[in-house]
Each structure stands twice: as structure tokens, then as C-alpha cells.
Tab-separated table of C-alpha atoms in Angstrom:
chain	number	residue	atom	x	y	z
J	400	MET	CA	-10.304	20.282	11.804
J	401	LYS	CA	-8.133	21.250	8.853
J	402	ILE	CA	-5.359	18.780	8.097
J	403	GLY	CA	-2.183	20.759	7.462
J	404	THR	CA	0.598	18.385	8.525
J	405	VAL	CA	0.713	14.696	7.622
J	406	GLY	CA	3.040	12.169	9.192
J	407	VAL	CA	3.951	9.131	7.119
J	408	ILE	CA	5.363	6.162	9.016
J	409	GLY	CA	7.400	4.051	6.619
J	410	ALA	CA	9.484	5.444	3.748
J	411	GLY	CA	9.159	2.466	1.411
J	412	GLN	CA	7.329	2.235	-1.898
J	413	MET	CA	3.911	3.169	-0.521
J	414	GLY	CA	5.111	5.578	2.155
J	415	ASN	CA	7.258	7.708	-0.134
J	416	GLY	CA	4.409	7.801	-2.658
J	417	ILE	CA	1.983	9.072	-0.002
J	418	ALA	CA	4.529	11.693	1.087
J	419	HIS	CA	4.968	12.723	-2.555
J	420	VAL	CA	1.283	13.419	-3.246
J	421	CYS	CA	0.739	15.129	0.103
J	422	ALA	CA	3.681	17.504	-0.346
J	423	LEU	CA	2.759	18.252	-3.946
J	424	SER	CA	-0.747	19.228	-2.821
J	425	GLY	CA	0.643	21.795	-0.379
J	426	LEU	CA	0.639	19.821	2.879
J	427	ASP	CA	3.603	19.666	5.226
J	428	VAL	CA	4.940	16.125	5.562
J	429	ILE	CA	6.982	14.402	8.246
J	430	LEU	CA	8.461	11.209	6.758
J	431	HIS	CA	9.495	8.759	9.458
J	432	ASP	CA	11.306	5.443	9.277
J	433	VAL	CA	13.449	3.581	11.795
J	434	ASP	CA	15.903	2.905	8.954
J	435	GLU	CA	17.713	6.104	7.989
J	436	GLY	CA	18.815	4.463	4.746
J	437	ALA	CA	15.163	3.882	3.869
J	438	ILE	CA	14.455	7.582	4.424
J	439	GLU	CA	17.320	8.559	2.116
J	440	ARG	CA	16.111	6.136	-0.556
J	441	GLY	CA	12.550	7.369	-0.133
J	442	LEU	CA	13.539	11.021	-0.561
J	443	ALA	CA	15.606	10.119	-3.638
J	444	THR	CA	12.620	8.282	-5.113
J	445	ILE	CA	10.311	11.242	-4.471
J	446	ASN	CA	12.803	13.623	-6.065
J	447	GLY	CA	13.181	11.359	-9.089
J	448	ASN	CA	9.438	10.921	-9.531
J	449	LEU	CA	8.885	14.672	-9.273
J	450	ALA	CA	11.615	15.177	-11.875
J	451	ARG	CA	9.734	12.826	-14.223
J	452	GLN	CA	6.586	14.881	-13.711
J	453	VAL	CA	8.545	18.020	-14.612
J	454	ALA	CA	9.885	16.310	-17.749
J	455	LYS	CA	6.337	15.343	-18.758
J	456	GLY	CA	5.119	18.901	-18.180
J	457	THR	CA	2.576	17.972	-15.501
J	458	ILE	CA	4.318	20.216	-12.938
J	459	ASP	CA	7.020	22.882	-13.159
J	460	ASP	CA	10.364	23.204	-11.381
J	461	ALA	CA	8.919	25.594	-8.804
J	462	ALA	CA	6.255	23.061	-7.807
J	463	ARG	CA	8.874	20.335	-7.543
J	464	ASP	CA	11.149	22.446	-5.345
J	465	ALA	CA	8.223	23.524	-3.156
J	466	ALA	CA	7.086	19.917	-2.682
J	467	MET	CA	10.557	18.746	-1.654
J	468	SER	CA	10.861	21.658	0.790
J	469	ARG	CA	7.640	20.574	2.541
J	470	ILE	CA	9.011	17.120	3.405
J	471	ARG	CA	10.883	16.803	6.669
J	472	ALA	CA	12.627	13.488	7.324
J	473	SER	CA	12.737	12.151	10.856
J	474	GLY	CA	14.251	9.034	12.355
J	475	GLY	CA	12.693	9.886	15.725
J	476	LEU	CA	9.047	9.641	16.698
J	477	GLU	CA	8.914	12.959	18.552
J	478	ALA	CA	8.507	14.932	15.325
J	479	LEU	CA	5.142	13.243	14.754
J	480	SER	CA	3.660	15.308	17.601
J	481	ALA	CA	3.072	18.071	15.038
J	482	CYS	CA	0.851	15.872	12.843
J	483	ASP	CA	-2.853	16.397	12.289
J	484	LEU	CA	-2.954	13.038	10.480
J	485	ALA	CA	-0.487	10.165	10.851
J	486	ILE	CA	-0.574	7.413	8.219
J	487	GLU	CA	1.104	4.084	8.977
J	488	SER	CA	2.524	2.512	5.815
J	489	ALA	CA	4.654	-0.365	7.044
J	490	THR	CA	4.785	-3.992	5.952
J	491	GLU	CA	1.503	-5.931	5.735
J	492	GLU	CA	1.963	-7.729	9.051
J	493	GLU	CA	-0.479	-7.062	11.856
J	494	GLN	CA	1.988	-7.409	14.734
J	495	VAL	CA	4.365	-4.926	13.096
J	496	LYS	CA	1.541	-2.416	12.737
J	497	ARG	CA	0.391	-2.928	16.331
J	498	LYS	CA	3.925	-2.258	17.567
J	499	ILE	CA	4.073	0.961	15.551
J	500	PHE	CA	0.753	2.142	16.995
J	501	ALA	CA	1.904	1.366	20.527
J	502	ASP	CA	5.023	3.460	19.945
J	503	ILE	CA	3.444	6.475	18.245
J	504	CYS	CA	0.152	6.914	20.144
J	505	PRO	CA	1.833	8.490	23.183
J	506	VAL	CA	3.589	10.972	20.876
J	507	LEU	CA	0.578	12.087	18.832
J	508	SER	CA	-1.517	15.045	19.889
J	509	GLU	CA	-4.968	14.322	21.295
J	510	HIS	CA	-6.728	15.691	18.207
J	511	ALA	CA	-4.603	13.793	15.645
J	512	ILE	CA	-6.161	11.165	13.402
J	513	LEU	CA	-4.289	7.884	13.154
J	514	ALA	CA	-4.689	5.984	9.881
J	515	THR	CA	-3.368	2.817	8.333
J	516	ASN	CA	-2.591	2.100	4.704
J	517	THR	CA	-3.258	-1.620	5.204
J	518	SER	CA	-4.558	-3.355	2.104
J	519	SER	CA	-6.389	-6.164	3.897
J	520	ILE	CA	-6.259	-6.208	7.727
J	521	SER	CA	-9.310	-5.429	9.874
J	522	ILE	CA	-9.547	-1.711	10.667
J	523	THR	CA	-11.699	-2.437	13.731
J	524	ARG	CA	-9.098	-4.813	15.150
J	525	LEU	CA	-6.193	-2.446	14.484
J	526	ALA	CA	-8.133	0.490	15.951
J	527	ALA	CA	-8.793	-1.463	19.148
J	528	SER	CA	-5.034	-1.697	19.731
J	529	THR	CA	-4.729	2.115	19.889
J	530	ASP	CA	-5.741	4.814	22.347
J	531	ARG	CA	-8.046	6.466	19.785
J	532	PRO	CA	-10.385	4.016	17.991
J	533	GLU	CA	-12.825	6.880	17.291
J	534	ARG	CA	-10.014	8.784	15.544
J	535	PHE	CA	-8.738	5.780	13.588
J	536	MET	CA	-9.326	5.180	9.870
J	537	GLY	CA	-8.257	2.969	7.014
J	538	ILE	CA	-6.864	5.068	4.149
J	539	HIS	CA	-5.757	2.571	1.514
J	540	PHE	CA	-3.767	4.106	-1.353
J	541	MET	CA	-3.154	2.219	-4.577
J	542	ASN	CA	0.328	1.509	-5.952
J	543	PRO	CA	2.039	3.521	-7.433
J	544	VAL	CA	0.530	6.291	-5.341
J	545	PRO	CA	1.448	9.300	-7.551
J	546	ARG	CA	-0.196	7.693	-10.605
J	547	MET	CA	-3.195	5.844	-9.171
J	548	GLU	CA	-6.316	7.939	-8.613
J	549	LEU	CA	-8.235	5.736	-6.170
J	550	VAL	CA	-8.116	5.675	-2.363
J	551	GLU	CA	-10.254	3.265	-0.339
J	552	LEU	CA	-11.662	4.744	2.879
J	553	VAL	CA	-12.525	2.124	5.482
J	554	ARG	CA	-14.187	2.859	8.827
J	555	GLY	CA	-13.799	0.634	11.849
J	556	ILE	CA	-16.829	-0.004	14.031
J	557	ALA	CA	-15.737	2.800	16.389
J	558	THR	CA	-14.674	5.412	13.790
J	559	ASP	CA	-16.691	8.581	14.363
J	560	GLU	CA	-18.328	10.661	11.646
J	561	ASP	CA	-16.011	13.667	12.061
J	562	THR	CA	-12.972	11.453	11.511
J	563	PHE	CA	-14.496	10.070	8.321
J	564	LYS	CA	-15.356	13.540	7.010
J	565	GLU	CA	-11.875	14.872	7.754
J	566	CYS	CA	-10.256	11.923	5.980
J	567	LYS	CA	-12.602	12.324	3.010
J	568	GLY	CA	-11.645	16.002	2.851
J	569	PHE	CA	-7.967	15.041	2.969
J	570	VAL	CA	-8.373	12.618	0.043
J	571	ASP	CA	-10.211	15.268	-1.970
J	572	HIS	CA	-7.500	17.837	-1.178
J	573	ILE	CA	-4.667	15.671	-2.526
J	574	GLY	CA	-6.569	15.128	-5.779
J	575	LYS	CA	-7.576	11.501	-5.297
J	576	LYS	CA	-10.967	9.836	-5.714
J	577	ALA	CA	-12.335	8.168	-2.584
J	578	THR	CA	-14.442	5.041	-2.537
J	579	VAL	CA	-15.938	3.791	0.724
J	580	ALA	CA	-15.436	0.134	1.629
J	581	GLU	CA	-16.852	-1.811	4.553
J	582	ASP	CA	-14.439	-3.383	7.013
J	583	PHE	CA	-14.294	-6.866	5.504
J	584	PRO	CA	-11.053	-8.745	4.714
J	585	ALA	CA	-9.144	-7.060	1.837
J	586	PHE	CA	-11.914	-4.447	1.343
J	587	ILE	CA	-12.976	-3.965	-2.334
J	588	VAL	CA	-9.979	-3.787	-4.658
J	589	ASN	CA	-7.908	-6.602	-3.187
J	590	ARG	CA	-10.977	-8.766	-2.473
J	591	ILE	CA	-11.406	-8.888	-6.258
J	592	LEU	CA	-7.834	-8.454	-7.518
J	593	LEU	CA	-5.835	-10.881	-5.358
J	594	PRO	CA	-8.030	-13.968	-5.952
J	595	MET	CA	-7.621	-13.264	-9.686
J	596	ILE	CA	-3.844	-13.166	-9.272
J	597	ASN	CA	-3.942	-16.291	-7.097
J	598	GLU	CA	-5.978	-18.089	-9.779
J	599	ALA	CA	-3.421	-17.059	-12.406
J	600	ILE	CA	-0.721	-18.628	-10.199
J	601	TYR	CA	-2.816	-21.805	-9.927
J	602	THR	CA	-3.081	-21.774	-13.734
J	603	LEU	CA	0.726	-21.713	-13.882
J	604	TYR	CA	1.057	-24.304	-11.088
J	605	GLU	CA	-1.264	-26.735	-12.886
J	606	GLY	CA	0.561	-26.337	-16.195
J	607	VAL	CA	-2.342	-24.753	-18.068
J	608	GLY	CA	-0.007	-22.091	-19.440
J	609	SER	CA	3.460	-20.613	-19.044
J	610	VAL	CA	4.159	-17.284	-17.356
J	611	GLU	CA	4.378	-15.576	-20.723
J	612	ALA	CA	1.233	-17.286	-22.047
J	613	ILE	CA	-0.856	-16.344	-19.000
J	614	ASP	CA	0.223	-12.710	-18.980
J	615	THR	CA	-0.186	-12.350	-22.741
J	616	ALA	CA	-3.645	-13.949	-22.586
J	617	MET	CA	-4.886	-11.488	-19.967
J	618	LYS	CA	-3.307	-8.441	-21.592
J	619	LEU	CA	-4.633	-9.181	-25.075
J	620	GLY	CA	-7.724	-11.200	-24.184
J	621	ALA	CA	-9.039	-9.130	-21.265
J	622	ASN	CA	-7.375	-5.788	-22.108
J	623	HIS	CA	-5.434	-5.679	-18.834
J	624	PRO	CA	-2.525	-3.190	-18.954
J	625	MET	CA	-0.331	-5.656	-17.061
J	626	GLY	CA	-0.496	-9.450	-16.864
J	627	PRO	CA	-1.491	-10.931	-13.466
J	628	LEU	CA	1.911	-12.550	-12.841
J	629	GLU	CA	3.744	-9.389	-13.829
J	630	LEU	CA	1.412	-7.483	-11.516
J	631	ALA	CA	2.079	-9.920	-8.671
J	632	ASP	CA	5.806	-9.254	-9.050
J	633	PHE	CA	5.127	-5.519	-8.992
J	634	ILE	CA	3.002	-5.739	-5.821
J	635	GLY	CA	5.433	-8.137	-4.114
J	636	LEU	CA	4.733	-11.839	-3.744
J	637	ASP	CA	5.018	-11.629	0.043
J	638	THR	CA	2.304	-8.976	0.070
J	639	CYS	CA	0.137	-11.079	-2.254
J	640	LEU	CA	0.531	-14.063	0.063
J	641	SER	CA	-0.271	-11.994	3.171
J	642	ILE	CA	-3.488	-10.703	1.613
J	643	MET	CA	-4.557	-14.173	0.476
J	644	GLN	CA	-3.918	-15.490	3.985
J	645	VAL	CA	-6.081	-12.706	5.438
J	646	LEU	CA	-8.868	-13.624	2.992
J	647	TYR	CA	-8.541	-17.367	3.630
J	648	GLU	CA	-8.505	-17.020	7.413
J	649	GLY	CA	-11.047	-14.191	7.588
J	650	LEU	CA	-13.676	-15.663	5.256
J	651	ALA	CA	-13.057	-19.401	5.867
J	652	ASP	CA	-13.663	-20.276	2.231
J	653	SER	CA	-11.402	-22.700	0.340
J	654	LYS	CA	-11.575	-20.573	-2.806
J	655	TYR	CA	-9.157	-18.168	-1.103
J	656	ARG	CA	-6.509	-20.807	-0.333
J	657	PRO	CA	-3.106	-19.410	-1.384
J	658	CYS	CA	-1.592	-21.345	-4.267
J	659	PRO	CA	1.275	-23.608	-3.070
J	660	LEU	CA	3.470	-22.172	-5.823
J	661	LEU	CA	3.014	-18.674	-4.389
J	662	VAL	CA	4.027	-20.002	-0.974
J	663	LYS	CA	7.088	-21.694	-2.486
J	664	TYR	CA	8.261	-18.535	-4.261
J	665	VAL	CA	7.944	-16.517	-1.034
J	666	GLU	CA	9.822	-19.183	0.925
J	667	ALA	CA	12.593	-19.008	-1.693
J	668	GLY	CA	12.827	-15.236	-1.292
J	669	TRP	CA	11.598	-14.730	-4.855
J	670	LEU	CA	9.409	-11.776	-3.938
J	671	GLY	CA	9.171	-10.060	-7.331
J	672	ARG	CA	10.721	-6.846	-8.534
J	673	LYS	CA	12.052	-5.779	-5.137
J	674	ALA	CA	14.071	-9.017	-4.932
J	675	ASN	CA	14.984	-9.022	-8.656
J	676	ARG	CA	13.271	-12.388	-9.052
J	677	GLY	CA	9.701	-13.635	-8.921
J	678	PHE	CA	7.638	-14.954	-11.797
J	679	TYR	CA	10.177	-13.029	-13.878
J	680	ASP	CA	13.937	-12.718	-13.426
J	681	TYR	CA	14.862	-9.015	-13.461
J	682	ARG	CA	18.643	-9.337	-13.188
J	683	GLY	CA	19.328	-8.975	-16.903
J	684	GLU	CA	18.593	-6.267	-19.427
J	685	ALA	CA	15.000	-7.455	-19.853
J	686	PRO	CA	12.705	-9.520	-17.571
J	687	VAL	CA	12.768	-13.247	-18.330
J	688	PRO	CA	10.021	-15.681	-17.166
J	689	THR	CA	11.208	-18.074	-14.461
J	690	ARG	CA	8.812	-20.838	-15.521
């Protein structure tokens, strides 16, 4: 099957990025969100990011206009019936995702592939909550989607070979590099990345170094482009905590215990950049460490 129309469920940071790269690669996109304001913000973000690509000379105005024309916004689920591939990109909460699958499965065509952009939750378990476990796949994009080259492909125990091949072809078509991960908690990237971030938070919690000292040490001492606490703010501290909880519960190893300071920041609503406060305070002209 050739994938020509992609539905994206969720118009937030990840969803609008997925819509962006799909439309730019010539695919028709249906961008769905229950919040019409989120759709408007998502379309504005896509338009702005495409404009930056034009300014950098990576695409021209014609490509930008064509990409925007391929995206159709929809607050209703019925439009998703035209999809060959539907990608769920909602918050990293299993019950939310299960509810979305329950709502959209009756709308999707029989041949359509259903995928999730989850960064940590079991693909097998999510697939079992749908009417098409053989046509279900984990397609985990990295953030920010337009800039990051990698996509993790994760099969559930029931995912058939044709579904995998079609999803691999889709990833190749949109110009990304696929890596195949087994269906273990947090897959490859976040299995390695999030414990490192969690350990950096423990380093702060135990007073080994300040926010600025920890981030500077990892940028200059390990050649990381972004410090781990700055990166946590960029990802979203609630997302970081959710992934660590999946690792801790799924692997039953104390080394994955979320740092109490991370829990405290999330409880305070200090979720990082999206809340204007996390390990840095973003409300002024320049970010300022909060500890």
C-alpha cells in the first residue's frame, strides 16, 4: 500500500512537527485536535517554521505554499476516514491514548495503519486496545521534528511484516532515518537519555552543582549541544517524569527512580519552557536558573 494521506491526532509541539515534515514531503495531511485553538496555533507554528526554512534557503516560497496547501485542519474525527496512516501524538499518558484509539478506530478505513508517537509506552499494550493490532506501529519522532533526522520504529508483538515495511517506506519518504527498537520501556533513545537527565537532576538535588554548573559541565566537558537541565525544560518536565515512571515501573530497577526534585517541580507546575518556568525561569529577556 502506498501512503498518500496522513492523519495526525494532536496539533501540539510534536503533532505540528509531524504534519510539517509530511506536507513538505508531498503527502496530504489531516491535522486533528479536539481544541480548535491548538489547531490554529499548530498551523501558525508550521507556517513560521516553513518561513524560517525559506529564509535559510533550504526551501523556496513555492515549496512552503505547497506544503501549507496540503494540510487540512479538522476538529472532527470523520475526516480521518481518508487516512492511509493515522499517527497519534497526544500527551504521554496511556489512558489518554487509549481513549483516542477507541474514538478513532471506528472512523478509520479497514486498510489504514494506526501508529503512536509515544516515547516510552508499550506498543504491544497500546495495540491490544485497538481493533487492528496487526496494523499498529510505534513511530517515535524526535523533537523538534523538522530538524531531527531520527525516527524510532517499534513493532508490537502482533505487528505484521507488511505494516512494518509500509511504515519504513513512509519514514524513508519523508527524509528521516529509521532505527528499529524492540518493544521495551522507553525504547532506545529515551532508555539512555532520560536516566542521564534524571541523574543530572539528582546531581542538582544533592547539591553537587548548580543548574548553571551542571549544564556548563556537560556542554563543555562532554560536548553536548544542550545541557541536561536545559534539555529537560525543552522536553517538558512532565514528559520527563512520565518516561521515568514508565522505566521505573516497567523494569523494576531502583536506578530508574524519578528524582524527588523532578516530582516537586512537576507538582508545582514548573514544567519547563511551555510553562515559562522549570530549571530555568523564561519570563525575562534571558533564561535565569531557578536554583
